[in-house]
Short mmCIF file of C-alpha atoms and ligand atoms in Angstrom, two decimals:
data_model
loop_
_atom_site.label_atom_id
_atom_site.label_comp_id
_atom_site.label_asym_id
_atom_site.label_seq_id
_atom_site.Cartn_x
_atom_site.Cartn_y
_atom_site.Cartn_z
CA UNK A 1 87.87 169.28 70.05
CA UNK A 2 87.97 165.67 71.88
CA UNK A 3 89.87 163.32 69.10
CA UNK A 4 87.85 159.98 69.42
CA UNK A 5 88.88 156.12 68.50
CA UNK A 6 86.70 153.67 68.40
CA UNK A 7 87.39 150.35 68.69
CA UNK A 8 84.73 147.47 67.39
CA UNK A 9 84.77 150.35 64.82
CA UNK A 10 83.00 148.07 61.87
CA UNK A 11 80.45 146.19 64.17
CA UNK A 12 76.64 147.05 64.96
CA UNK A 13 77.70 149.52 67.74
CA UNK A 14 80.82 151.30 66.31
CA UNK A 15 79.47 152.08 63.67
CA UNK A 16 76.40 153.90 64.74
CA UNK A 17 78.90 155.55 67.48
CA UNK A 18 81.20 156.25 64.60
CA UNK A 19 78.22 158.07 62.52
CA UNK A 20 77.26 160.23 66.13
CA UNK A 21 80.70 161.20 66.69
CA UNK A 22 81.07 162.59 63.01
CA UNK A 23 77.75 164.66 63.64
CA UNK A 24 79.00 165.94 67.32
CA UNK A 25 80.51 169.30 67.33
CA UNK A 26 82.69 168.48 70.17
CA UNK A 27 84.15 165.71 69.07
CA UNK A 28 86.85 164.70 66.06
CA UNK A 29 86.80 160.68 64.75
CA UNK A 30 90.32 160.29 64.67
CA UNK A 31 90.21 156.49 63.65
CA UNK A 32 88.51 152.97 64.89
CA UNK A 33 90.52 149.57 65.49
CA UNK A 34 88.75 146.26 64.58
CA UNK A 35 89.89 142.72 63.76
CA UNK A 36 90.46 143.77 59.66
CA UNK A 37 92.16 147.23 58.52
CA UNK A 38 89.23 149.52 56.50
CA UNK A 39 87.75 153.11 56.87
CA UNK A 40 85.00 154.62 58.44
CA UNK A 41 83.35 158.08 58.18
CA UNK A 42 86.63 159.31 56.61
CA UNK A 43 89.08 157.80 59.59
CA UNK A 44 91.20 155.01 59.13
CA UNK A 45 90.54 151.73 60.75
CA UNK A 46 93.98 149.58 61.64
CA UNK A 47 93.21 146.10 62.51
CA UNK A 48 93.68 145.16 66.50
CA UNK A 49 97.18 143.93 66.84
CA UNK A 50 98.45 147.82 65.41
CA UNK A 51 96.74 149.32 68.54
CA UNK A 52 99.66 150.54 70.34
CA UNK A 53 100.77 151.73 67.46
CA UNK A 54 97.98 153.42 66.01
CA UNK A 55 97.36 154.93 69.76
CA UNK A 56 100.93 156.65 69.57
CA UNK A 57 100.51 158.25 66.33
CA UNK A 58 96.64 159.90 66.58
CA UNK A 59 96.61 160.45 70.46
CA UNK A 60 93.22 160.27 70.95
CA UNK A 61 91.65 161.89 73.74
CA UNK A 62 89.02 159.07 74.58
CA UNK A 63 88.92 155.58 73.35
CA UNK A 64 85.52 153.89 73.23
CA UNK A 65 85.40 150.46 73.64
CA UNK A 66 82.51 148.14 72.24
CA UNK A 67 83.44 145.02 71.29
CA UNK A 68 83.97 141.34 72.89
CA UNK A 69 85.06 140.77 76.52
CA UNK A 70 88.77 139.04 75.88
CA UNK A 71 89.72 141.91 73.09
CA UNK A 72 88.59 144.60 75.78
CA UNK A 73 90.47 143.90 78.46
CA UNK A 74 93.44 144.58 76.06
CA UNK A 75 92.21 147.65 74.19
CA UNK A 76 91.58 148.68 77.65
CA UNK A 77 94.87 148.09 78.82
CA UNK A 78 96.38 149.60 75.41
CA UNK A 79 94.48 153.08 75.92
CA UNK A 80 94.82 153.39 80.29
CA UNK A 81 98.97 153.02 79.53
CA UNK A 82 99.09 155.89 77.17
CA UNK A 83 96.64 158.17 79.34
CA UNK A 84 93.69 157.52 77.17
CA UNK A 85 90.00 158.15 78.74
CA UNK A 86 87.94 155.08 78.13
CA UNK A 87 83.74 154.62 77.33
CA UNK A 88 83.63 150.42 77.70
CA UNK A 89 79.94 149.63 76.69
CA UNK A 90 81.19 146.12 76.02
CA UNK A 91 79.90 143.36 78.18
CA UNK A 92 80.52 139.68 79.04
CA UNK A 93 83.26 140.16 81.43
CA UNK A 94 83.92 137.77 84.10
CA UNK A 95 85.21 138.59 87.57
CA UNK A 96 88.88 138.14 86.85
CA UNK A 97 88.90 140.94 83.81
CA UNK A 98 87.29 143.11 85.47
CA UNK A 99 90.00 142.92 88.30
CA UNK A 100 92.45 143.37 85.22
CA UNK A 101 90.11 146.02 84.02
CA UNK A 102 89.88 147.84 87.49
CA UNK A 103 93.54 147.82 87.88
CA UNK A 104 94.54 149.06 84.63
CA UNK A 105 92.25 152.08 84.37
CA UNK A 106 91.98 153.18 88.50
CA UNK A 107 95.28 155.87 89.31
CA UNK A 108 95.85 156.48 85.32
CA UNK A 109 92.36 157.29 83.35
CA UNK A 110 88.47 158.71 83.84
CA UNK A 111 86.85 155.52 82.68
CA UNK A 112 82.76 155.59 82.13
CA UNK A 113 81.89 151.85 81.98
CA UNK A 114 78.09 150.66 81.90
CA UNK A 115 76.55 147.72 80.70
CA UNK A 116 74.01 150.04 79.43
CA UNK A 117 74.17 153.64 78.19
CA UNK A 118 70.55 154.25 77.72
CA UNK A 119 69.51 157.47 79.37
CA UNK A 120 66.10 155.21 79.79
CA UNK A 121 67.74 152.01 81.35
CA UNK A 122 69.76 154.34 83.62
CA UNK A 123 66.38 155.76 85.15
CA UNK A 124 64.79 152.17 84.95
CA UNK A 125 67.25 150.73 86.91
CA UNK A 126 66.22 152.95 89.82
CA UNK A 127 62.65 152.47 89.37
CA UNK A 128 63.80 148.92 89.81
CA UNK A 129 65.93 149.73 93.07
CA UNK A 130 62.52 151.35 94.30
CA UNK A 131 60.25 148.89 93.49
CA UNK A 132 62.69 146.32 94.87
CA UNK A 133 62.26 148.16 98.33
CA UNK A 134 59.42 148.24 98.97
CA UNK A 135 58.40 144.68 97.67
CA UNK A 136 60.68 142.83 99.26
CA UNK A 137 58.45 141.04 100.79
CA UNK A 138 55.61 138.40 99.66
CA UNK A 139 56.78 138.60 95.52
CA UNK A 140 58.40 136.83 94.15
CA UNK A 141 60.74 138.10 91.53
CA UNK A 142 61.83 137.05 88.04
CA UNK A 143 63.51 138.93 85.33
CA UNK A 144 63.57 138.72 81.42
CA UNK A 145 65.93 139.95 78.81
CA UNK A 146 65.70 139.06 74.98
CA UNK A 147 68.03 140.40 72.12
CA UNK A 148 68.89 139.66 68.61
CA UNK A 149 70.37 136.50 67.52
CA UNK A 150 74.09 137.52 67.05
CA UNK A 151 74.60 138.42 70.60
CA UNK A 152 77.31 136.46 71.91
CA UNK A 153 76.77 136.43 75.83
CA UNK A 154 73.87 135.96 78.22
CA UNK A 155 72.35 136.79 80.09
CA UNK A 156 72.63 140.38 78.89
CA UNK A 157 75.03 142.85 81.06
CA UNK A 158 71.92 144.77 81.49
CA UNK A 159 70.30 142.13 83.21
CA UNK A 160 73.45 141.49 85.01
CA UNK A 161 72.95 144.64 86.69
CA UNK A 162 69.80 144.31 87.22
CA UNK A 163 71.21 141.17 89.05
CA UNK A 164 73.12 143.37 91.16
CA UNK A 165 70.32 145.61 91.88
CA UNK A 166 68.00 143.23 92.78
CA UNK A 167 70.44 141.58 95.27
CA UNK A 168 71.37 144.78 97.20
CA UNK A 169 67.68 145.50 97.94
CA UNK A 170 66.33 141.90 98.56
CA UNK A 171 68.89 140.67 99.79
CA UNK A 172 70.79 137.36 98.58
CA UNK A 173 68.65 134.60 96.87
CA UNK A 174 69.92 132.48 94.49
CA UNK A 175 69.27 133.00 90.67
CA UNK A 176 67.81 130.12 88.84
CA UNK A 177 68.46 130.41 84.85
CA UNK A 178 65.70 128.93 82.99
CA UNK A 179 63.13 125.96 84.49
CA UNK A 180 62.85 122.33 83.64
CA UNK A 181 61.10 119.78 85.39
CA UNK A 182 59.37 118.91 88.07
CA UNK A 183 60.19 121.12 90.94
CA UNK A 184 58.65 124.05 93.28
CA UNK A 185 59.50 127.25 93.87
CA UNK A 186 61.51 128.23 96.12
CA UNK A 187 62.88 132.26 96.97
CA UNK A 188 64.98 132.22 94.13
CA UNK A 189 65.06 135.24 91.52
CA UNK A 190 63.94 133.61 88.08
CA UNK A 191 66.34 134.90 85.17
CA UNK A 192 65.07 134.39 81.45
CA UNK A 193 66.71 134.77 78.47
CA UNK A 194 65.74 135.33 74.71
CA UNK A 195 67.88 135.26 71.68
CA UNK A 196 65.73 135.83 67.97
CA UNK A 197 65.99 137.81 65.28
CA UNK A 198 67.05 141.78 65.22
CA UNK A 199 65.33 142.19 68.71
CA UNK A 200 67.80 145.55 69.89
CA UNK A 201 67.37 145.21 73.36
CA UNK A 202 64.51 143.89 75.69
CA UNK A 203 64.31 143.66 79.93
CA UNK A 204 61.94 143.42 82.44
CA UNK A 205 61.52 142.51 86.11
CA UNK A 206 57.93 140.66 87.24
CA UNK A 207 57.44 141.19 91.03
CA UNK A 208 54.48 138.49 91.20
CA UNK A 209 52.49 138.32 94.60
CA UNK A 210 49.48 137.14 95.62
CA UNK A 211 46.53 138.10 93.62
CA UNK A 212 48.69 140.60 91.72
CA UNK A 213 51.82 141.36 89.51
CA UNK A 214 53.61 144.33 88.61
CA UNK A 215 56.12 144.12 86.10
CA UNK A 216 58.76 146.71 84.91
CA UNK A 217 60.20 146.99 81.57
CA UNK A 218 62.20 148.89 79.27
CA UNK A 219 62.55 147.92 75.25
CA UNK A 220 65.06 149.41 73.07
CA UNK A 221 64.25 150.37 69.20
CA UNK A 222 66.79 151.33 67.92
CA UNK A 223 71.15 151.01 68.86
CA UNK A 224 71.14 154.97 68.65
CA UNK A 225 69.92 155.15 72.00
CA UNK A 226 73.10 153.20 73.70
CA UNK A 227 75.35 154.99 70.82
CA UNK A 228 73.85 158.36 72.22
CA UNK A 229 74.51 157.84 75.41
CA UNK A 230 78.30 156.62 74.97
CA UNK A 231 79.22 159.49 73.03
CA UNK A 232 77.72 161.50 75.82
CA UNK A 233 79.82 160.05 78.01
CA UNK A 234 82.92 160.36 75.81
CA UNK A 235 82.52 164.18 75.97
CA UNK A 236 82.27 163.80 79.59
CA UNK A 237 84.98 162.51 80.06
CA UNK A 238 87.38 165.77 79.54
CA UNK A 239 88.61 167.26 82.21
CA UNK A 240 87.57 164.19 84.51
CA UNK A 241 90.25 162.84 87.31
CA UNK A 242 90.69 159.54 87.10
CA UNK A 243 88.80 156.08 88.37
CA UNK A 244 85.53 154.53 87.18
CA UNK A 245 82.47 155.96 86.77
CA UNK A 246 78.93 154.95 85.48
CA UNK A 247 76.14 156.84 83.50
CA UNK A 248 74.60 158.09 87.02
CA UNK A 249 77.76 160.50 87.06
CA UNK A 250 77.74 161.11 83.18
CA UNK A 251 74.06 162.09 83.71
CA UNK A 252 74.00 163.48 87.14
CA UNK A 253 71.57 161.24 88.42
N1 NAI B 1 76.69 149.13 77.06
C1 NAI B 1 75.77 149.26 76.11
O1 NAI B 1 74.94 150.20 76.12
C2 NAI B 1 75.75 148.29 74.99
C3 NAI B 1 76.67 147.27 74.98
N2 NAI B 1 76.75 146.43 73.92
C4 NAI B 1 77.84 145.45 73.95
O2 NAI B 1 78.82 145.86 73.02
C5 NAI B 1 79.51 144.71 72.50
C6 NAI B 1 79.48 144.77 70.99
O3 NAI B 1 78.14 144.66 70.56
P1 NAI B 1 77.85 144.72 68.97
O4 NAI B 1 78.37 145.99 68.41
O5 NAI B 1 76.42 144.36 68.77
O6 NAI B 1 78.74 143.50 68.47
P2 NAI B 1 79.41 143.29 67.02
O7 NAI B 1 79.87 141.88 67.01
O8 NAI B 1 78.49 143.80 65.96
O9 NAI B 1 80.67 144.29 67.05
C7 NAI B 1 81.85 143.99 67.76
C8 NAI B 1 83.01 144.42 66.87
O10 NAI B 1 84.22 144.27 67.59
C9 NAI B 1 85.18 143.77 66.69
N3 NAI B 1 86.33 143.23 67.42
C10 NAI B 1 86.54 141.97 67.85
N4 NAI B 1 87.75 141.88 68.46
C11 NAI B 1 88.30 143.13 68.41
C12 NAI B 1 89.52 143.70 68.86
N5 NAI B 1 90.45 142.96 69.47
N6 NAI B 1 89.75 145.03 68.66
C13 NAI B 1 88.82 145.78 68.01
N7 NAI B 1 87.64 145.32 67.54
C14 NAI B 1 87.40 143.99 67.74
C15 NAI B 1 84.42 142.77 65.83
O11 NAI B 1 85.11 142.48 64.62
C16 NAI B 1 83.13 143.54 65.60
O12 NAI B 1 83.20 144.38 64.46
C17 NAI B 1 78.83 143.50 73.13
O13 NAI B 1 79.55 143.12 74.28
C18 NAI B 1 77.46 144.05 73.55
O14 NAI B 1 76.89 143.37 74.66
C19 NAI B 1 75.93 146.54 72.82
C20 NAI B 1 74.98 147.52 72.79
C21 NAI B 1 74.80 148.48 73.89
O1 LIG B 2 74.43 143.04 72.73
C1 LIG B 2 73.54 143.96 72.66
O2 LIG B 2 72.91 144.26 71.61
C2 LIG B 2 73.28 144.71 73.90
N1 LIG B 2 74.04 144.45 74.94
C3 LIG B 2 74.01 145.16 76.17
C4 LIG B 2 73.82 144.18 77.32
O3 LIG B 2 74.46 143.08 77.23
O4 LIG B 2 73.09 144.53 78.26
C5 LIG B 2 73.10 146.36 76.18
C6 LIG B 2 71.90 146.28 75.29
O5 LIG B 2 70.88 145.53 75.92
C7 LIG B 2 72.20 145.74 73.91
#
């Protein structure tokens, strides 16, 4: 059996992931770490600043991480020094932690980190590499995320990579966040962003030309589907050498 901690153990995602990793018959819920002490699904949860600590005494297999960019970095950190696999579906991280994050994990862990663990977002992003190909010229591009109101950073990691995506097949144009004004168009990739009520998860890229759009899009109805796909990749991770991987090598894509 994989023994499994969770850390962001009492939020919206941990404790869907906590719920899938109870029901898996692979896996063991040895415990979850959040900012207050409590229980989930039977397994203690010790409150962030016991993580060494509470790391030592269960030896978890895999630690899955979903919960705010700074706290990451060290949970991270915590789990790669012990020789802890990692699952980081948290997003919001800025250049510098994911140097920290890069250094900590590469030589010492298997580490599956995605900014989206949808089996569906993994296949749309290729439809979106695709369609980025062979459109890159005479559209013009913008792209659209909206979520619920509690999320804390935008745009969405999703549409980060997207972002990334996007810039690899198009080459570079600059991305313009939201319009005001008087001003034209120019080749810049439009980037949207909606925050309002328990929305789970919405993205899509318009490729507008002339005398036609097409428009890709993916919505999310329920957190299940990015729970299911982390605890896939927790499972996956047995066995695995170290370095970082994404869902294309959890999935085989
Ligand atoms: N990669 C993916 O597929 C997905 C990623 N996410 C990302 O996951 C993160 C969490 O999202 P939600 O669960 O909706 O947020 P949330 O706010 O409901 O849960 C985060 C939890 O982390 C806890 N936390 C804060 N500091 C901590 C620390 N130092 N150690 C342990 N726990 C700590 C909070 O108390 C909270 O319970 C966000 O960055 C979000 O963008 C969310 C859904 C899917
Ligand atoms: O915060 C969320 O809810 C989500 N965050 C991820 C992101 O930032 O892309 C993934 C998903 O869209 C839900």
């Amino acid at each position: 059996m994989t023994k499994v901690v969770v850390c962001g153990a009492l939020g919206r995602m941990g404790t869907i992931i906590g719920r899938l990793v109870t029901e898996s018959p692979d896996l063991e819920l040895v415990g979850g770490v959040d900012i207050r002490e409590g229980s989930f699904y039977g397994a203690p949860v010790v409150e962030a600043e016991k993580i060494g600590e509470f790391l030592d005494e269960v030896r978890p297999d895999v630690l899955i991480d979903f919960t705010v960019a700074s706290a990451s970095v060290e949970n991270i950190k915590a789990a790669a020094s012990r020789g802890v696999a990692l699952v980081v579906g948290t997003t919001g991280f800025s250049v510098e932690q994911r140097e920290e994050i890069r250094t900590a994990v590469e030589g010492h862990v298997p580490a599956v980190i995605s900014s989206n663990y949808s089996v569906g977002v993994n296949i749309f992003w290729k439809l979106i590499r695709e369609a980025a190909r062979l459109l890159r010229e005479g559209y013009d591009v913008e792209v659209t995320e909206a979520h619920h109101r509690y999320k804390k950073d935008a745009p969405s990691g999703t549409a980060k990579t997207i972002l990334e995506i996007l810039d690899e097949e198009l080459g570079p144009r600059p991305h313009v966040y939201g319009r005001e004004g008087m001003k034209e168009r120019e080749n810049e990739i439009g980037v949207h962003v909606v925050r309002g009520g328990d929305i789970v998860g919405d993205h899509s890229v318009l490729f507008a030309g002339n005398y036609e759009t097409i428009e890709l899009s993916h919505r999310a109805y329920d957190r299940a589907v990015f729970a299911s796909g982390a605890v896939r990749a927790a499972a996956w991770t047995h066995g695995r050498t170290p370095g970082i991987y994404s869902m294309d090598d959890v999935l085989g894509l």
